Short mmCIF file of C-alpha atoms in Angstrom, two decimals:
data_model
loop_
_atom_site.label_atom_id
_atom_site.label_comp_id
_atom_site.label_asym_id
_atom_site.label_seq_id
_atom_site.Cartn_x
_atom_site.Cartn_y
_atom_site.Cartn_z
CA GLN A 24 -4.27 7.15 -2.82
CA VAL A 25 -2.84 4.80 -0.28
CA GLN A 26 0.81 5.96 1.07
CA LEU A 27 3.22 4.50 3.36
CA GLN A 28 6.24 6.14 4.62
CA GLU A 29 9.11 4.57 6.72
CA SER A 30 10.99 6.64 9.39
CA GLY A 31 13.83 5.83 11.92
CA PRO A 32 17.41 5.73 12.11
CA GLY A 33 19.76 5.31 9.02
CA LEU A 34 22.65 3.97 11.08
CA VAL A 35 22.41 1.36 13.99
CA LYS A 36 25.34 -0.04 15.77
CA PRO A 37 26.08 -3.77 16.04
CA SER A 38 24.10 -5.66 18.72
CA GLN A 39 21.79 -2.71 18.98
CA THR A 40 17.91 -2.71 18.23
CA LEU A 41 16.36 -1.12 15.20
CA SER A 42 13.26 0.49 15.46
CA LEU A 43 11.16 1.68 12.42
CA THR A 44 8.00 3.17 11.78
CA CYS A 45 5.59 3.14 9.06
CA ASN A 46 3.08 5.98 8.83
CA VAL A 47 -0.15 5.14 6.65
CA SER A 48 -2.45 7.59 4.80
CA GLY A 49 -5.29 6.97 2.75
CA ASP A 50 -6.29 3.68 4.44
CA SER A 51 -6.80 2.78 8.02
CA ILE A 52 -4.72 -0.15 9.55
CA SER A 53 -7.78 -0.81 11.55
CA SER A 54 -10.10 -1.42 8.70
CA GLY A 55 -9.24 -5.30 8.53
CA ASP A 56 -9.31 -5.59 4.83
CA ASP A 57 -5.44 -5.74 4.80
CA TYR A 58 -2.24 -7.01 6.54
CA TRP A 59 0.54 -4.60 7.19
CA SER A 60 4.18 -5.91 6.60
CA TRP A 61 7.65 -5.24 6.67
CA ILE A 62 10.12 -6.50 3.63
CA ARG A 63 13.75 -5.67 3.28
CA GLN A 64 16.31 -5.68 0.46
CA PRO A 65 19.98 -6.03 1.26
CA PRO A 66 21.87 -3.71 -1.19
CA GLY A 67 22.05 -5.32 -4.79
CA LYS A 68 20.05 -8.32 -3.48
CA GLY A 69 16.71 -9.76 -3.58
CA LEU A 70 13.47 -9.27 -1.46
CA GLU A 71 13.06 -11.04 2.07
CA TRP A 72 9.57 -10.89 3.75
CA ILE A 73 9.99 -10.14 7.49
CA GLY A 74 6.44 -10.27 8.62
CA TYR A 75 3.21 -8.87 9.17
CA ILE A 76 0.62 -7.61 11.31
CA TYR A 77 -3.38 -7.55 11.30
CA TYR A 78 -5.39 -4.94 13.11
CA THR A 79 -6.36 -7.23 15.80
CA GLY A 80 -2.55 -7.36 16.75
CA SER A 81 -2.19 -11.01 15.42
CA THR A 82 1.05 -11.31 13.95
CA PHE A 83 2.84 -13.44 11.34
CA TYR A 84 6.74 -13.69 11.34
CA ASN A 85 9.24 -15.39 8.89
CA PRO A 86 10.71 -17.85 11.29
CA ALA A 87 14.40 -16.67 10.24
CA PHE A 88 13.44 -13.54 12.09
CA LYS A 89 11.12 -14.92 14.69
CA SER A 90 13.33 -14.54 17.72
CA ARG A 91 14.39 -11.15 16.91
CA VAL A 92 11.28 -9.40 15.50
CA THR A 93 8.39 -7.49 16.75
CA ILE A 94 5.66 -5.89 14.79
CA SER A 95 3.12 -3.78 16.39
CA PRO A 96 0.33 -1.43 15.50
CA ASP A 97 -0.55 2.00 16.76
CA THR A 98 -3.96 2.35 15.62
CA SER A 99 -4.41 5.87 17.31
CA LYS A 100 -1.74 7.13 14.89
CA ASN A 101 -2.32 4.92 11.98
CA GLN A 102 0.89 3.57 12.13
CA PHE A 103 2.68 0.22 12.70
CA SER A 104 6.23 -0.53 13.69
CA LEU A 105 9.28 -2.92 13.49
CA LYS A 106 11.78 -3.84 16.15
CA LEU A 107 14.61 -6.16 15.03
CA THR A 108 17.09 -6.78 18.00
CA SER A 109 20.74 -7.79 17.91
CA MET A 110 21.58 -6.12 14.61
CA THR A 111 24.43 -7.10 12.61
CA ALA A 112 26.19 -6.29 9.45
CA THR A 113 24.11 -8.74 7.68
CA ASP A 114 21.02 -6.92 8.51
CA THR A 115 22.15 -3.91 6.38
CA ALA A 116 19.27 -3.38 4.01
CA VAL A 117 16.64 -1.12 2.69
CA TYR A 118 13.62 -1.77 4.91
CA TYR A 119 10.00 -1.40 3.22
CA CYS A 120 6.77 -1.06 4.99
CA VAL A 121 4.10 -2.75 2.58
CA ARG A 122 0.20 -2.90 2.51
CA VAL A 123 -0.89 -6.56 1.93
CA ARG A 124 -4.21 -6.63 0.22
CA ILE A 125 -6.39 -9.66 1.61
CA GLU A 126 -7.45 -11.35 -1.60
CA ARG A 127 -8.66 -14.88 -1.28
CA GLY A 128 -5.11 -15.98 -0.10
CA TYR A 129 -3.29 -14.35 -2.83
CA ASP A 130 -2.61 -11.46 -0.84
CA PRO A 131 -0.52 -9.32 -3.12
CA PHE A 132 1.89 -6.71 -1.51
CA ASP A 133 0.01 -3.75 -3.29
CA PHE A 134 1.17 -0.53 -1.63
CA TRP A 135 4.87 0.03 -0.56
CA GLY A 136 6.75 2.64 1.05
CA PRO A 137 9.62 4.32 -0.51
CA GLY A 138 12.17 2.47 1.66
CA ILE A 139 14.52 3.58 4.27
CA LEU A 140 18.32 2.45 3.95
CA VAL A 141 19.58 0.92 7.38
CA THR A 142 23.12 0.39 7.83
CA VAL A 143 24.66 -1.65 10.64
CA SER A 144 28.02 -0.42 11.38
CA SER A 145 30.21 0.81 14.59
CA ASP B 21 10.42 -22.98 3.20
CA ILE B 22 9.27 -22.88 -0.43
CA GLN B 23 12.33 -21.95 -2.44
CA MET B 24 11.57 -19.78 -5.62
CA THR B 25 13.85 -19.75 -8.75
CA GLN B 26 13.77 -17.54 -11.89
CA SER B 27 15.44 -17.75 -15.14
CA PRO B 28 17.11 -16.36 -16.76
CA SER B 29 18.87 -14.07 -14.19
CA SER B 30 19.23 -11.45 -16.94
CA LEU B 31 18.30 -10.88 -20.44
CA SER B 32 18.97 -8.09 -23.06
CA ALA B 33 16.09 -7.16 -25.20
CA SER B 34 14.99 -4.38 -27.82
CA LEU B 35 11.97 -2.14 -27.90
CA GLY B 36 9.02 -3.99 -29.24
CA ASP B 37 10.46 -7.56 -28.06
CA ARG B 38 8.52 -10.09 -26.58
CA VAL B 39 9.90 -11.37 -23.44
CA THR B 40 9.26 -14.33 -21.10
CA ILE B 41 10.54 -14.86 -17.70
CA THR B 42 10.18 -18.18 -15.85
CA CYS B 43 9.60 -18.64 -12.13
CA ARG B 44 9.70 -22.03 -10.60
CA ALA B 45 8.52 -23.28 -6.95
CA SER B 46 10.27 -25.91 -5.13
CA GLN B 47 6.74 -27.58 -4.39
CA SER B 48 3.48 -26.98 -5.95
CA ILE B 49 1.91 -23.65 -4.96
CA SER B 50 -1.30 -23.87 -6.99
CA ASN B 51 -1.79 -20.29 -8.38
CA TYR B 52 -0.64 -18.57 -5.56
CA LEU B 53 1.84 -16.52 -7.33
CA ASN B 54 2.50 -12.97 -7.66
CA TRP B 55 4.81 -10.88 -9.96
CA TYR B 56 6.60 -7.54 -9.13
CA GLN B 57 8.57 -5.06 -11.13
CA GLN B 58 11.31 -3.06 -9.53
CA LYS B 59 13.18 0.03 -11.23
CA PRO B 60 16.56 0.96 -9.67
CA GLY B 61 16.18 3.01 -6.28
CA LYS B 62 12.42 2.41 -6.13
CA ALA B 63 10.08 0.32 -4.38
CA PRO B 64 8.52 -2.84 -6.23
CA LYS B 65 5.14 -2.60 -7.75
CA VAL B 66 2.72 -5.56 -8.13
CA LEU B 67 1.77 -6.59 -11.78
CA ILE B 68 0.09 -9.90 -11.65
CA TYR B 69 -1.49 -11.71 -8.60
CA ALA B 70 -3.00 -15.23 -8.49
CA ALA B 71 -0.65 -16.12 -11.36
CA SER B 72 -2.70 -14.45 -14.07
CA SER B 73 -4.84 -11.74 -12.76
CA PHE B 74 -4.03 -8.20 -13.78
CA GLU B 75 -3.53 -5.59 -11.17
CA SER B 76 -5.19 -2.50 -11.63
CA GLY B 77 -3.65 0.03 -13.78
CA VAL B 78 -0.96 -2.42 -15.25
CA PRO B 79 -0.78 -2.52 -18.89
CA SER B 80 -2.28 -5.28 -20.79
CA ARG B 81 1.14 -6.22 -22.45
CA PHE B 82 2.07 -8.00 -19.07
CA THR B 83 0.33 -11.31 -18.69
CA GLY B 84 1.04 -14.21 -16.24
CA SER B 85 0.36 -17.89 -16.62
CA GLY B 86 0.97 -21.17 -15.07
CA SER B 87 0.06 -23.26 -11.99
CA GLY B 88 1.57 -25.88 -9.80
CA THR B 89 5.21 -25.37 -9.87
CA ASP B 90 5.77 -23.46 -13.08
CA PHE B 91 4.89 -20.11 -14.04
CA THR B 92 5.82 -17.47 -16.74
CA LEU B 93 5.70 -13.57 -17.05
CA THR B 94 5.38 -12.40 -20.71
CA ILE B 95 5.90 -9.02 -21.74
CA ARG B 96 4.50 -8.26 -25.15
CA GLY B 97 5.94 -5.32 -27.11
CA LEU B 98 8.75 -4.14 -24.80
CA GLN B 99 8.42 -0.49 -23.75
CA PRO B 100 11.26 1.96 -22.61
CA GLU B 101 9.72 1.85 -19.04
CA ASP B 102 9.69 -1.93 -18.84
CA PHE B 103 13.46 -2.28 -18.36
CA ALA B 104 13.58 -3.34 -14.75
CA THR B 105 14.00 -6.26 -12.48
CA TYR B 106 11.11 -8.78 -12.09
CA TYR B 107 10.41 -10.72 -8.98
CA CYS B 108 8.11 -13.43 -8.46
CA GLN B 109 6.63 -14.21 -5.18
CA GLN B 110 4.42 -17.27 -3.32
CA SER B 111 1.89 -16.63 -1.18
CA TYR B 112 0.93 -20.15 -0.69
CA SER B 113 2.64 -20.67 2.71
CA SER B 114 4.53 -18.68 5.14
CA PRO B 115 7.47 -17.55 5.08
CA PHE B 116 6.38 -15.83 1.70
CA THR B 117 9.46 -16.17 -0.46
CA PHE B 118 10.62 -14.26 -3.49
CA GLY B 119 12.57 -15.24 -6.47
CA PRO B 120 15.96 -13.93 -6.92
CA GLY B 121 14.71 -11.72 -9.69
CA THR B 122 15.23 -11.29 -13.52
CA THR B 123 16.97 -8.16 -15.13
CA VAL B 124 15.63 -6.90 -18.28
CA ASP B 125 17.99 -4.55 -20.11
CA ILE B 126 18.29 -2.81 -23.40
CA LYS B 127 20.19 -4.57 -25.81
#
């Protein structure tokens, strides 16, 4: 069974950089069968796709974040990470790491971590 | 960006009811449309992909249809575990966007 687990700080100060890690078990991020993604959800609001990475290191980012975001793999640990710079209160959200099954372009987000709440506050 | 809208934003229904949720895209997305269910405090779960294909393990009472700009998710015979929020998501073009959600609660 594929499992993902986010880890990182629950509190970040304004202007700081958020760093989150997703540990993957039950699948290899190097398999080439999937993308590995980050999605966030502000409290009480909807879902926003941040970006994803392929095992080759190719990345695809939401332009809304492009200047602030970096997603990178650590194939030796079967993990991938998210860095988001210049955090503000509007970045307060639950951050999910997600597997994206490559399926003829339909590419559903098929396995999700439980999420980690990140609050931006001084 | 492709904008996704859903209607209604919320609905109340009884056990055993048939429920239909509509999703509309701001431009044609063929059938590049996925549906998710989210329960409070939990991560979303994919129900339907490619507008009408069943995700493994999802009960057959969930069906999806549509193409182009208009899509529906139908739940036949609402069960207690179906009370949740439902999101559509387009995978036609980046950035991949979600609808605002439809909350189904108990009448």
